[in-house]
PDB file of C-alpha atoms in Angstrom:
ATOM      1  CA  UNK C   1      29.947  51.409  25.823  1.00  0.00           C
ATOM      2  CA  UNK C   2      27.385  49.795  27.946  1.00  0.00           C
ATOM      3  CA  UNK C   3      25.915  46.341  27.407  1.00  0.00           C
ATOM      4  CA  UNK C   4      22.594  45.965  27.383  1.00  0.00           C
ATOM      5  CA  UNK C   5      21.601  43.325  29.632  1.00  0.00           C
ATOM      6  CA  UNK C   6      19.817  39.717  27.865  1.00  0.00           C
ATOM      7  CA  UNK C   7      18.184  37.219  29.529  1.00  0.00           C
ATOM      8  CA  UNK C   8      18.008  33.315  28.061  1.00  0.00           C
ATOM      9  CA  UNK C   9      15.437  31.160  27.778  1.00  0.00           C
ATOM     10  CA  UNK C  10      15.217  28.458  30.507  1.00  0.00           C
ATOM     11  CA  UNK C  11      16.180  25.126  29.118  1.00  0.00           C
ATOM     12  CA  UNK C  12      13.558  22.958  31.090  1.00  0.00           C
ATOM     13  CA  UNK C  13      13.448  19.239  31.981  1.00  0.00           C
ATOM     14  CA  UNK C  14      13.897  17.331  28.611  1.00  0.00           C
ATOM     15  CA  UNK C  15      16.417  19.328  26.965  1.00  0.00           C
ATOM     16  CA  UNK C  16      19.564  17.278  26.305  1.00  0.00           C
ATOM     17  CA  UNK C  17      21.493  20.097  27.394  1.00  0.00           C
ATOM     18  CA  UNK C  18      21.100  19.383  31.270  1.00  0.00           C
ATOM     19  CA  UNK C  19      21.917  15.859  30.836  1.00  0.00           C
ATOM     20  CA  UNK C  20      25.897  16.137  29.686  1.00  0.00           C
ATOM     21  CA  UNK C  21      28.563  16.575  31.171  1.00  0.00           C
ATOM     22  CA  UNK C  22      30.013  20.784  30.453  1.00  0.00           C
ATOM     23  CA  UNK C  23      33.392  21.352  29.403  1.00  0.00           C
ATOM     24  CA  UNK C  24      35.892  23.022  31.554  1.00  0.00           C
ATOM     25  CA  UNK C  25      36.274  26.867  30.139  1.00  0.00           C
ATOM     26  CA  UNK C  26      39.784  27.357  28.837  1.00  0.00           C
ATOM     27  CA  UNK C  27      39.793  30.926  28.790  1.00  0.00           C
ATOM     28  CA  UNK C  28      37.654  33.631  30.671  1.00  0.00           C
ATOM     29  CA  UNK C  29      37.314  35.871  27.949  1.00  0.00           C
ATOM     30  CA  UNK C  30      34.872  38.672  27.172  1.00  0.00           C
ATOM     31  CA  UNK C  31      32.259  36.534  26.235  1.00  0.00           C
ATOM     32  CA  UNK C  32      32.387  34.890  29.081  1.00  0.00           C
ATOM     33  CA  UNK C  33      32.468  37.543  31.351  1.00  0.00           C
ATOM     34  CA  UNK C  34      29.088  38.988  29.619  1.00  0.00           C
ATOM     35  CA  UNK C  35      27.632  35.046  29.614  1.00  0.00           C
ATOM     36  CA  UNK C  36      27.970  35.096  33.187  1.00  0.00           C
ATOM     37  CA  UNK C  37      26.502  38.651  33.596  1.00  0.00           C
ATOM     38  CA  UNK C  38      23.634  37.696  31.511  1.00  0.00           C
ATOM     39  CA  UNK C  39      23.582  34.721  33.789  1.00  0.00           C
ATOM     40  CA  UNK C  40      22.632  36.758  36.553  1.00  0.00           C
ATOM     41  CA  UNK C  41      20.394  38.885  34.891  1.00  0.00           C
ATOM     42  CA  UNK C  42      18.211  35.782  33.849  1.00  0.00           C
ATOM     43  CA  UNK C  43      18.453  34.260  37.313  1.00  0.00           C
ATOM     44  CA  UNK C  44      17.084  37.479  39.086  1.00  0.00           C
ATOM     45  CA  UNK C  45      14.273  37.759  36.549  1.00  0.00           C
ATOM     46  CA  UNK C  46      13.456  33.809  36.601  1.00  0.00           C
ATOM     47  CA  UNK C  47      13.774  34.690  41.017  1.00  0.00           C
ATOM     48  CA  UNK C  48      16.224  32.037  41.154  1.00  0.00           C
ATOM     49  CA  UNK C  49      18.724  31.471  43.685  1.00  0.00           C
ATOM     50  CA  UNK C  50      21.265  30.135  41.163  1.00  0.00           C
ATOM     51  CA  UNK C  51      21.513  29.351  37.566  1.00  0.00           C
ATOM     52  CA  UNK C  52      23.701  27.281  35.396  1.00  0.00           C
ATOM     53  CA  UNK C  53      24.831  27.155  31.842  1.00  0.00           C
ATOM     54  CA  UNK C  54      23.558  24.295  30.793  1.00  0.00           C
ATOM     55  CA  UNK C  55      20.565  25.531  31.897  1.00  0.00           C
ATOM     56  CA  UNK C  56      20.374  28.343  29.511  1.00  0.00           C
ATOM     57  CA  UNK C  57      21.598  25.626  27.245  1.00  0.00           C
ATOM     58  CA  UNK C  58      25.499  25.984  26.996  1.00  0.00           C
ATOM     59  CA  UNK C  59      27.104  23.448  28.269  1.00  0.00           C
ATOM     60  CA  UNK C  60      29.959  24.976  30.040  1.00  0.00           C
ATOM     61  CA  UNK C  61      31.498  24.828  33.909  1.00  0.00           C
ATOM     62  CA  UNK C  62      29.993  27.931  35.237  1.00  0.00           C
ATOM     63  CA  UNK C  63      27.174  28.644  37.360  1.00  0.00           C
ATOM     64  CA  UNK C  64      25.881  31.974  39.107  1.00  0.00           C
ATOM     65  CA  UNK C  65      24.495  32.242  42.826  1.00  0.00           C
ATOM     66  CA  UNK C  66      22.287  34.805  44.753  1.00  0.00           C
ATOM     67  CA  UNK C  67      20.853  33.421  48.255  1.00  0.00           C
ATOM     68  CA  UNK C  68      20.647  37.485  49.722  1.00  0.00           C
ATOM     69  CA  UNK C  69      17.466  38.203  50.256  1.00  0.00           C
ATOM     70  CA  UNK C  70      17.931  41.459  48.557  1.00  0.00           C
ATOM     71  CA  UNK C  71      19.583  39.905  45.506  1.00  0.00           C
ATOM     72  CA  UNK C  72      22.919  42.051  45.806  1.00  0.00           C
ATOM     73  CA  UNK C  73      25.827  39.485  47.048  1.00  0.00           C
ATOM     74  CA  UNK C  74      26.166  37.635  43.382  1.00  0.00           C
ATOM     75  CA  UNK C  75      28.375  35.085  43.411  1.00  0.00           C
ATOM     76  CA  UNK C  76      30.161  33.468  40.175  1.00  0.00           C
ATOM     77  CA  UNK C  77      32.293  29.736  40.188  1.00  0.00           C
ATOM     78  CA  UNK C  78      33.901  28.630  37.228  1.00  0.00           C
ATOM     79  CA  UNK C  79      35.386  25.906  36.961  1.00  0.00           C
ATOM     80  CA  UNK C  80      34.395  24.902  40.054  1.00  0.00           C
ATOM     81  CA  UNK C  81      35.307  21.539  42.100  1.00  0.00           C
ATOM     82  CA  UNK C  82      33.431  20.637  45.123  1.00  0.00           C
ATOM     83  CA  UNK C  83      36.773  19.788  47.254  1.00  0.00           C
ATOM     84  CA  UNK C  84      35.110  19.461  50.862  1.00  0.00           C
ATOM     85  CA  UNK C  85      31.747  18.063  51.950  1.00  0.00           C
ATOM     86  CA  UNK C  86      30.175  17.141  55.625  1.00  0.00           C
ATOM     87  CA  UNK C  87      27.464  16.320  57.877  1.00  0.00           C
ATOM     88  CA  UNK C  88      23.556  15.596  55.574  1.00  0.00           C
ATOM     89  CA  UNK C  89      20.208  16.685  55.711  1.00  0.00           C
ATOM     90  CA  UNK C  90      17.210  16.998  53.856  1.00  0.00           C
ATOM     91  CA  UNK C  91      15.484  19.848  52.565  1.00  0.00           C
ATOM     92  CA  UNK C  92      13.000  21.119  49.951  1.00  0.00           C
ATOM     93  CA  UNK C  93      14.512  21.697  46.448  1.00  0.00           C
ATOM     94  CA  UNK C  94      12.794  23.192  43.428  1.00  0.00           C
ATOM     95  CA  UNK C  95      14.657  23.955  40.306  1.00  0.00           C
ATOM     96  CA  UNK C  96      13.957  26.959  37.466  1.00  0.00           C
ATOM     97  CA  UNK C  97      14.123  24.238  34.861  1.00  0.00           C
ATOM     98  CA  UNK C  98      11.971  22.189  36.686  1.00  0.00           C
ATOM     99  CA  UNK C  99       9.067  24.546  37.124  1.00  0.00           C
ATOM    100  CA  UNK C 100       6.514  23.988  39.949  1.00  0.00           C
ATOM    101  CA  UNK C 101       8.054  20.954  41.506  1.00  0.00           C
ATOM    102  CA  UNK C 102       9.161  20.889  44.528  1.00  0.00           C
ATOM    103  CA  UNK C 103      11.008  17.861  46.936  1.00  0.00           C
ATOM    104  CA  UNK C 104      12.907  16.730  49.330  1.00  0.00           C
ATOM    105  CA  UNK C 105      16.879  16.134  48.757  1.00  0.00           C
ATOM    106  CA  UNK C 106      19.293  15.029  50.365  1.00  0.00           C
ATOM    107  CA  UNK C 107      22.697  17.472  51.170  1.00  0.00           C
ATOM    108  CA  UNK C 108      25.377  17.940  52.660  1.00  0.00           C
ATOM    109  CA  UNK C 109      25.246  20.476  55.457  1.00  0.00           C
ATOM    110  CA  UNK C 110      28.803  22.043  54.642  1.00  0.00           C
ATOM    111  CA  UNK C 111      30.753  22.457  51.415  1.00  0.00           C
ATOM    112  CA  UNK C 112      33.986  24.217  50.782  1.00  0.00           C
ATOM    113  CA  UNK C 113      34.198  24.676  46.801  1.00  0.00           C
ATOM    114  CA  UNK C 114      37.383  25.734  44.985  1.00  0.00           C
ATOM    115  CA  UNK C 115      36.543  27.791  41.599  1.00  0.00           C
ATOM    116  CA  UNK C 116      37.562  31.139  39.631  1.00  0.00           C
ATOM    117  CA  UNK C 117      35.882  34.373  38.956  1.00  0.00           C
ATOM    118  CA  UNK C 118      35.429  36.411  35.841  1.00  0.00           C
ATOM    119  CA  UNK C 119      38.338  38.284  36.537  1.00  0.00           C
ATOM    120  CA  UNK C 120      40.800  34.651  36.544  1.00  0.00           C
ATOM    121  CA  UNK C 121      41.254  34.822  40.318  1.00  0.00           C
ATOM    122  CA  UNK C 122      40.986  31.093  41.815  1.00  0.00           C
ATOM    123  CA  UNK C 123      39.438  31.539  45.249  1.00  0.00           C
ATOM    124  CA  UNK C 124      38.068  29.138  47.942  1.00  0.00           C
ATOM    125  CA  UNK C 125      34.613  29.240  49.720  1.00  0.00           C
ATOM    126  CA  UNK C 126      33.390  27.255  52.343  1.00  0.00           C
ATOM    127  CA  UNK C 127      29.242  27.110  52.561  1.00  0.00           C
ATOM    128  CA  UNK C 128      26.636  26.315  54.729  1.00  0.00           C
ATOM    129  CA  UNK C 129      22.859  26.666  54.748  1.00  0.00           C
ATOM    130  CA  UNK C 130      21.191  27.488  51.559  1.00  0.00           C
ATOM    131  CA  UNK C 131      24.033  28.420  49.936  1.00  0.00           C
ATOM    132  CA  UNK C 132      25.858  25.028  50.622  1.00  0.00           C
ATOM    133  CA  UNK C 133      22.662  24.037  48.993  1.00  0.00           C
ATOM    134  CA  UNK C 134      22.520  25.905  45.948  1.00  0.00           C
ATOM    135  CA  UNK C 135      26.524  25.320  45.200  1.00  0.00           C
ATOM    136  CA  UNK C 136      25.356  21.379  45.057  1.00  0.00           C
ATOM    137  CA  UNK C 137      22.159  22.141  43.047  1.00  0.00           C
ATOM    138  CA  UNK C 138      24.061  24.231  40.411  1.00  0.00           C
ATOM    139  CA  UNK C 139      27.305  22.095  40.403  1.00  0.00           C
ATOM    140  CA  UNK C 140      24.822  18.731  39.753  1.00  0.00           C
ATOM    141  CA  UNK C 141      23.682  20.303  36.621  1.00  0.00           C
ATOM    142  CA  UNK C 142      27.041  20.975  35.279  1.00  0.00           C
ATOM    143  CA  UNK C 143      27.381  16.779  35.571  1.00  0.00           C
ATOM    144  CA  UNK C 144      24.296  16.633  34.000  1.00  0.00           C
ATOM    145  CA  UNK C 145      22.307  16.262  37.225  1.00  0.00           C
ATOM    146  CA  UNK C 146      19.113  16.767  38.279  1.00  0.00           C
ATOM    147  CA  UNK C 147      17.367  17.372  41.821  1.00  0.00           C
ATOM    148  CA  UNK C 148      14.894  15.035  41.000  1.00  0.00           C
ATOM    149  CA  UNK C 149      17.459  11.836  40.121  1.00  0.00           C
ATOM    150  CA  UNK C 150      18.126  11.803  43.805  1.00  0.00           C
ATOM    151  CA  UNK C 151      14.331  11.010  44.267  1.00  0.00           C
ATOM    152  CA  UNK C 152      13.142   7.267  44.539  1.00  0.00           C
ATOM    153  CA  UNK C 153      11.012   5.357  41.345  1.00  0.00           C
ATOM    154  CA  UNK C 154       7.707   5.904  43.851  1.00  0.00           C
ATOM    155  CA  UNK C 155       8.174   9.659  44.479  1.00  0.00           C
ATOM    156  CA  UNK C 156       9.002   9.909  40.356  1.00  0.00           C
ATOM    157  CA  UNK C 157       6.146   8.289  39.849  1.00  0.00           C
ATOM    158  CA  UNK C 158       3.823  10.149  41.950  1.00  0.00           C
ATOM    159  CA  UNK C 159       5.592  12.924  39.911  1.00  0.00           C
ATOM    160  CA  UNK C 160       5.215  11.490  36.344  1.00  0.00           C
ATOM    161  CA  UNK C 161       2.010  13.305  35.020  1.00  0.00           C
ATOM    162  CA  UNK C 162       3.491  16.785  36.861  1.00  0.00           C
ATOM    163  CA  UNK C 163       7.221  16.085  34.943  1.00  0.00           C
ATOM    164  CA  UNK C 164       5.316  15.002  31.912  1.00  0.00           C
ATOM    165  CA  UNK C 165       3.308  18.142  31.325  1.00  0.00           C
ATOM    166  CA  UNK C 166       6.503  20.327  31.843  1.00  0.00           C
ATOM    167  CA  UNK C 167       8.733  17.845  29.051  1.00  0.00           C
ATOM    168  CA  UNK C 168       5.604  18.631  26.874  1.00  0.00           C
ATOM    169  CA  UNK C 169       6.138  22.572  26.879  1.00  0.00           C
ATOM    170  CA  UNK C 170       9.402  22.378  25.460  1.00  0.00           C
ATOM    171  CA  UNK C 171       9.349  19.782  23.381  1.00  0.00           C
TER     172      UNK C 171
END
C-alpha cells in the first residue's frame, strides 16, 4: 500500500516546541521513517531548504535537507552530531518558522556532521556552502535554537514589531 503523503503545520516563532532541547530517537521505526518522509514533503511545499521536527512540533533529533535547486538530492540526519567545524562567515538566513525575516548570521564555512538515515546506516558528511549552512540552521533548532538568538539586542529590536506580529499569528 502506498502512503499518502501529509504535510504539518509550521510551528512558528513562539511555540515552546522550538525552544527545548529534542530527544535522541531510540529506534528508527516505521513511524519514523514516514515522519521524516512527511518531513520532506512539508519542506518542499513550505520551499524550504531544510526542516526540523521541532519545527513541525515534535521534539525529536531529526531534521531533513534539500539545497538542489531542483529539489531531488534529499538528505535525512538523525541523530546527528556536528563533529567538525572551520573557517566563519556571514550570510543571510531566513527561517520557515520565522516567516519574512531575513539576517545576517554568523557560520562556519565547513562542517563534517556524523548522523543515521532511515534505513539505521550511520554515515559521515562533510559540508560546505549552503548546505554547511542549512546542517547548522536545522541542527540549532534541535537545541532549541534560533537564527535570530545569534542577532544582537539592537538588530532584535529593530526586529521587535516584525517578530511580534508573527508570535501573534500563532498564538
Amino acid at each position: 500500500m502506498i502512503k499518502k503523503k501529509k504535510s504539518f503545520n509550521i510551528s512558528l516563532l513562539g511555540k515552546k516546541e522550538l525552544k527545548k532541547i529534542s530527544e535522541e530517537i531510540i529506534e528508527i521505526s516505521e513511524n519514523i521513517k514516514d515522519l521524516a518522509m512527511d518531513m520532506a514533503n512539508t519542506m518542499y511545499s513550505s520551499n524550504g531548504v531544510g526542516l526540523a521536527a521541532p519545527q513541525i512540533g515534535k521534539n525529536l533529533r531529526i531534521f531533513v535537507i534539500d539545497t538542489s535547486k531542483k529539489k531531488n538530492d534529499l538528505k535525512i540526519f538523525i541523530n546527528p552530531k556536528i563533529i567538525s567545524m572551520k573557517g566563519m562567515e556571514i550570510n543571510e538566513e531566513g527561517c520557515i518558522s520565522i516567516p519574512g525575516i531575513y539576517a545576517e548570521v554568523p557560520r562556519a564555512t565547513e562542517v563534517e556532521i556524523e548522523a543515521f538515515d532511515v534505513d539505521g546506516k550511520k554515515f559521515k558528511l562533510k559540508a560546505e556552502g549552503l548546505l554547511a549552512i542549512a546542517i547548522q540552521h536545522e541542527n540549532d533548532h534541535l537545541n532549541g535554537k534560533l537564527f535570530i538568538d545569534y542577532l544582537s539586542k539592537t538588530k532584535l529590536l529593530e526586529l521587535k514589531s516584525e517578530l511580534d506580529k508573527i508570535k501573534c499569528k500563532e498564538n
